Amino acid sequence: MANIREIAERAQVAPGTVSRALNNKGYISKETRKKIDKALKELEYVPNELARNLYRNRSNMIGVILPDIEHPFFLGIIKKLVIELKKYNYGVALWTTEYEAREEKEYLERLKRNAVDAAVVFVPVLDRAFYQELGRPLVLLDRIVEGIPYIPIDQEKSGRLAARKLYEDGCRHVLTVVGEQSDEIPSLKRHVAFIKEMEKLGGTVKVIREEWNNFELDYHMELAEKILEQEPEADGIYAADILGTAFLKVLRRMGRNVPEEFEIISTDGIDESNHAAISLSAVIQPAEMIAKEMARVLMGQIEGHPVKKIKTIDVYMYNGDTTK
């Protein structure tokens, strides 16, 4: 492999100039940099990882910003994203915000300072203008901000599939739990589609409003108990994975039979996974497909070739043990 002196001779510059170029230090004219780049390619020079990253002004790290690491949906995607980014020789820096805008802003400032080359933001909370003015490679999940790439999931299909399954199984008085409502939040569409489809079929839907800022199972078990006390006629629910799991545990404790008396469908399954000794039925949003598309979109931005068309992630119904 060629050394720096040989590169300098080919480019007709001093070895120190090549060294400065590789380490991205000091002023180097565009013409000189072109000569060095040409010599590097001709001699197939491969600098060590640190020098290569400095030369390209890269960290080879992607920042992943999320509100809570305990949420199974987020965690499932992150696991797959780590695998996908390794294919591009990228690692992940994981940052949690606890839904604090100040924390999210600080992490995105690190992106501006080139501590990472790009970022993925799960459940963004800052004003849309901040993302639009950032001017750095960025992908959002579960929020639509004009001009910023986000990974679309077929949320309407999710809601329709769940409604049809519950109705086909005999459920007529069902529940759904909805968090923040905004046109910028794509996941709200699944609840709207669920309600429309169930009512079209002839069932009734009770909508429960609940802020999604706590991902502890004990909290959701208390919430499940309260909802079941308030809605004794309910015979099914379409809810987030963690709340579906909580309902299952509470119903078992009450001695109610699942799925004969009450059915549960998770809104955010990421794979056909089991919960304890029983498999929770879910509309699956394949984590692997989400991660692949995230990585593709991120790399396109980093390399200066933004992806023009982002794939919509398809979903499908997984019939576990909480539906008939």
XYZ file of C-alpha atoms in Angstrom:
324
model
C 0.000 0.000 0.000
C 1.281 3.485 -0.860
C 2.576 5.717 1.919
C 2.167 9.467 2.410
C 5.487 10.283 0.696
C 4.438 8.361 -2.433
C 1.062 10.118 -2.429
C 2.869 13.464 -2.174
C 5.141 12.637 -5.097
C 2.191 11.612 -7.274
C 0.246 14.769 -6.358
C 3.369 16.938 -6.654
C 2.891 18.436 -3.195
C 4.796 18.273 0.079
C 4.225 15.262 2.406
C 3.070 17.691 5.086
C 0.318 18.919 2.781
C -0.945 15.354 2.301
C -0.860 14.834 6.063
C -2.880 18.017 6.645
C -5.423 16.902 4.054
C -5.834 13.472 5.640
C -6.243 15.020 9.085
C -8.416 17.894 7.840
C -6.127 20.490 9.429
C -4.989 23.828 8.073
C -5.845 25.524 4.796
C -5.579 23.542 1.576
C -6.746 25.007 -1.719
C -9.441 23.228 -3.718
C -6.977 22.621 -6.542
C -4.443 21.005 -4.211
C -7.112 18.863 -2.569
C -8.214 17.650 -6.008
C -4.637 16.600 -6.783
C -4.382 14.719 -3.492
C -7.758 13.029 -4.005
C -6.695 11.942 -7.478
C -3.403 10.527 -6.159
C -5.216 8.683 -3.359
C -7.506 6.994 -5.876
C -4.753 6.164 -8.354
C -2.557 4.590 -5.682
C -5.565 2.974 -3.912
C -4.466 4.471 -0.628
C -6.590 3.413 2.372
C -5.822 5.469 5.488
C -6.527 4.068 8.937
C -10.081 4.485 10.220
C -9.394 7.576 12.303
C -7.505 9.352 9.522
C -10.179 8.438 6.981
C -12.939 9.852 9.153
C -11.020 13.048 9.856
C -10.327 13.489 6.167
C -13.989 13.081 5.304
C -15.114 15.075 8.358
C -17.041 12.016 9.532
C -17.517 10.319 12.888
C -19.143 7.165 11.461
C -21.706 7.412 14.250
C -25.474 7.906 14.093
C -27.258 9.532 17.023
C -30.491 7.799 18.042
C -32.702 10.031 20.179
C -35.700 8.502 21.939
C -37.835 9.299 24.991
C -37.397 6.001 26.834
C -35.226 2.950 26.242
C -37.741 0.636 27.948
C -40.409 0.968 25.250
C -40.384 -2.413 23.447
C -41.263 -0.900 20.065
C -38.337 1.526 20.139
C -35.954 -1.091 21.489
C -36.902 -3.585 18.787
C -36.194 -1.086 16.015
C -32.901 0.023 17.564
C -31.633 -3.563 17.735
C -32.297 -3.994 14.016
C -30.934 -0.534 13.186
C -27.606 -1.359 14.849
C -27.350 -4.425 12.584
C -28.215 -2.436 9.450
C -25.802 0.413 10.192
C -22.945 -2.029 10.726
C -23.281 -2.897 7.035
C -22.326 0.716 6.283
C -19.524 0.690 8.878
C -21.538 2.930 11.216
C -22.153 2.699 14.940
C -24.909 4.118 17.153
C -24.851 6.676 19.962
C -28.022 6.205 22.030
C -29.519 9.204 23.820
C -32.727 9.300 25.902
C -34.736 12.463 26.563
C -37.554 11.474 28.973
C -39.730 13.665 26.710
C -37.696 16.752 27.697
C -37.384 19.227 24.811
C -34.231 20.652 26.404
C -32.553 17.232 26.289
C -33.551 16.605 22.689
C -32.263 20.024 21.651
C -28.898 19.388 23.348
C -28.480 16.082 21.514
C -29.347 17.653 18.173
C -26.826 20.413 18.873
C -24.242 17.627 18.988
C -25.313 16.719 15.470
C -24.661 20.326 14.428
C -21.197 20.110 16.009
C -20.430 16.951 13.975
C -20.243 14.679 17.027
C -22.402 12.338 14.921
C -22.997 12.302 11.163
C -26.796 12.014 11.310
C -29.617 11.397 13.754
C -32.835 9.438 14.101
C -35.444 10.991 16.381
C -38.177 8.779 17.841
C -41.237 10.805 18.936
C -39.810 14.319 18.335
C -41.039 17.061 20.701
C -39.338 20.260 19.489
C -40.989 22.888 17.291
C -40.938 21.943 13.614
C -38.831 25.028 12.780
C -35.898 23.633 14.763
C -35.698 20.501 12.600
C -36.185 22.477 9.407
C -33.352 24.877 10.272
C -30.967 22.167 11.458
C -29.507 21.542 8.019
C -28.062 18.138 8.924
C -28.942 14.524 7.948
C -32.006 13.571 9.966
C -34.831 11.016 9.984
C -37.960 11.227 12.137
C -40.236 8.448 13.325
C -43.890 9.126 14.155
C -43.929 12.797 13.278
C -44.406 14.624 9.999
C -42.361 17.803 9.521
C -42.279 19.335 6.045
C -38.894 18.922 4.419
C -37.613 16.313 6.894
C -37.571 12.600 5.928
C -39.684 10.286 8.057
C -40.375 6.575 7.796
C -44.046 6.061 6.847
C -45.884 3.006 8.153
C -49.273 1.934 6.770
C -51.156 3.016 9.894
C -54.595 3.002 8.273
C -54.169 -0.648 7.310
C -53.153 -1.432 10.886
C -56.386 0.016 12.256
C -58.563 -1.724 9.664
C -56.932 -5.128 10.230
C -57.423 -4.904 13.985
C -61.059 -3.803 13.704
C -61.938 -6.594 11.274
C -60.286 -9.252 13.404
C -62.021 -8.161 16.609
C -65.397 -7.917 14.879
C -65.011 -11.297 13.151
C -64.272 -12.829 16.553
C -67.505 -11.453 18.000
C -66.273 -8.325 19.800
C -68.875 -5.546 19.691
C -67.863 -3.112 22.487
C -64.193 -2.388 22.055
C -61.677 0.063 23.463
C -58.800 1.991 21.964
C -56.344 4.199 23.838
C -55.145 7.381 22.128
C -52.331 9.721 23.150
C -51.480 13.149 21.741
C -53.663 14.190 18.815
C -52.084 16.101 15.951
C -51.959 15.943 12.165
C -48.165 15.733 12.551
C -48.423 12.367 14.353
C -48.908 9.568 11.779
C -49.745 6.871 14.354
C -52.999 8.675 15.155
C -54.245 7.524 11.740
C -54.451 3.899 12.896
C -56.900 4.807 15.661
C -59.037 6.865 13.270
C -59.087 3.963 10.785
C -59.850 1.488 13.585
C -62.845 3.508 14.784
C -64.224 4.020 11.262
C -63.875 0.355 10.333
C -65.385 -0.971 13.567
C -68.355 1.403 13.386
C -68.861 0.552 9.699
C -69.021 -3.121 10.653
C -71.568 -2.419 13.396
C -69.476 -2.348 16.569
C -68.945 0.472 19.067
C -65.642 2.007 20.130
C -64.867 3.739 23.404
C -61.879 6.066 22.992
C -59.677 6.470 26.069
C -57.418 9.561 26.126
C -54.059 8.970 27.778
C -50.690 10.737 27.575
C -47.899 8.365 26.523
C -45.087 9.477 28.804
C -44.696 6.479 31.113
C -43.547 3.064 29.929
C -43.485 1.185 33.235
C -45.649 -1.949 33.307
C -46.961 -1.283 36.836
C -48.326 2.080 35.735
C -50.136 0.492 32.799
C -51.552 -2.277 34.973
C -53.124 0.368 37.212
C -54.479 2.083 34.110
C -55.895 -1.220 32.801
C -57.663 -1.858 36.124
C -59.212 1.610 36.060
C -60.403 1.265 32.460
C -61.932 -2.174 33.063
C -63.807 -0.852 36.103
C -65.157 2.069 34.078
C -65.988 -0.037 31.000
C -67.390 -3.370 32.291
C -69.116 -4.133 28.962
C -65.903 -3.935 26.945
C -64.922 -7.169 25.203
C -61.782 -6.132 23.321
C -59.010 -3.577 23.049
C -56.654 -2.208 20.396
C -53.768 -0.620 22.270
C -50.009 -0.212 22.482
C -47.974 -3.316 23.214
C -47.198 -2.436 26.829
C -50.835 -1.619 27.639
C -52.017 -4.792 25.911
C -49.627 -6.785 28.096
C -50.946 -4.965 31.176
C -54.556 -5.768 30.227
C -53.643 -9.418 29.816
C -52.078 -9.614 33.276
C -54.975 -7.781 34.951
C -57.628 -9.884 33.195
C -55.863 -13.075 34.248
C -55.749 -11.839 37.817
C -59.485 -11.102 37.644
C -60.128 -14.634 36.413
C -61.452 -13.519 33.039
C -60.743 -15.741 30.058
C -58.650 -14.318 27.222
C -59.636 -14.568 24.381
C -63.051 -16.129 25.091
C -64.328 -13.164 27.133
C -61.955 -10.412 26.092
C -59.609 -9.994 23.123
C -56.406 -7.952 22.890
C -54.603 -6.692 19.795
C -51.387 -4.716 20.090
C -50.986 -1.689 17.826
C -47.218 -1.822 17.652
C -45.942 -5.344 17.314
C -42.395 -5.429 15.947
C -42.050 -9.177 15.475
C -43.949 -12.338 16.319
C -42.710 -12.338 19.891
C -44.097 -13.989 22.992
C -45.070 -12.224 26.201
C -44.418 -14.525 29.150
C -46.223 -17.838 28.512
C -48.774 -16.379 26.097
C -48.396 -14.784 22.681
C -49.999 -11.365 22.302
C -51.918 -10.845 19.059
C -50.653 -7.784 17.221
C -50.529 -5.821 14.022
C -46.881 -6.264 13.116
C -44.804 -3.296 11.950
C -41.655 -5.201 10.949
C -38.711 -3.708 12.834
C -36.249 -5.074 10.302
C -37.969 -3.296 7.407
C -38.208 -0.028 9.361
C -34.511 -0.228 10.247
C -33.472 -1.029 6.660
C -35.336 1.989 5.327
C -33.980 4.229 8.092
C -30.420 3.204 7.251
C -30.985 3.677 3.511
C -32.426 7.172 3.978
C -29.707 8.197 6.439
C -26.884 7.015 4.191
C -28.400 8.782 1.200
C -28.346 12.078 3.086
C -24.832 11.550 4.450
C -23.442 10.762 0.996
C -25.190 13.744 -0.559
C -27.718 11.723 -2.562
C -31.031 12.082 -0.679
C -33.517 9.271 -1.271
C -36.313 10.649 -3.450
C -38.934 8.060 -2.561
C -39.173 6.532 0.908
C -40.898 3.158 1.110
C -44.088 2.834 3.149
C -43.689 -0.023 5.609
C -46.398 -2.651 5.185
C -48.079 -4.256 8.205
C -49.813 -7.573 8.800
C -52.010 -9.241 11.413
C -50.371 -11.767 13.720
C -52.904 -13.984 15.480
C -51.482 -14.928 18.847
C -53.267 -16.323 21.875
C -55.208 -13.156 22.748
C -57.566 -13.473 19.774
C -59.650 -16.451 18.668
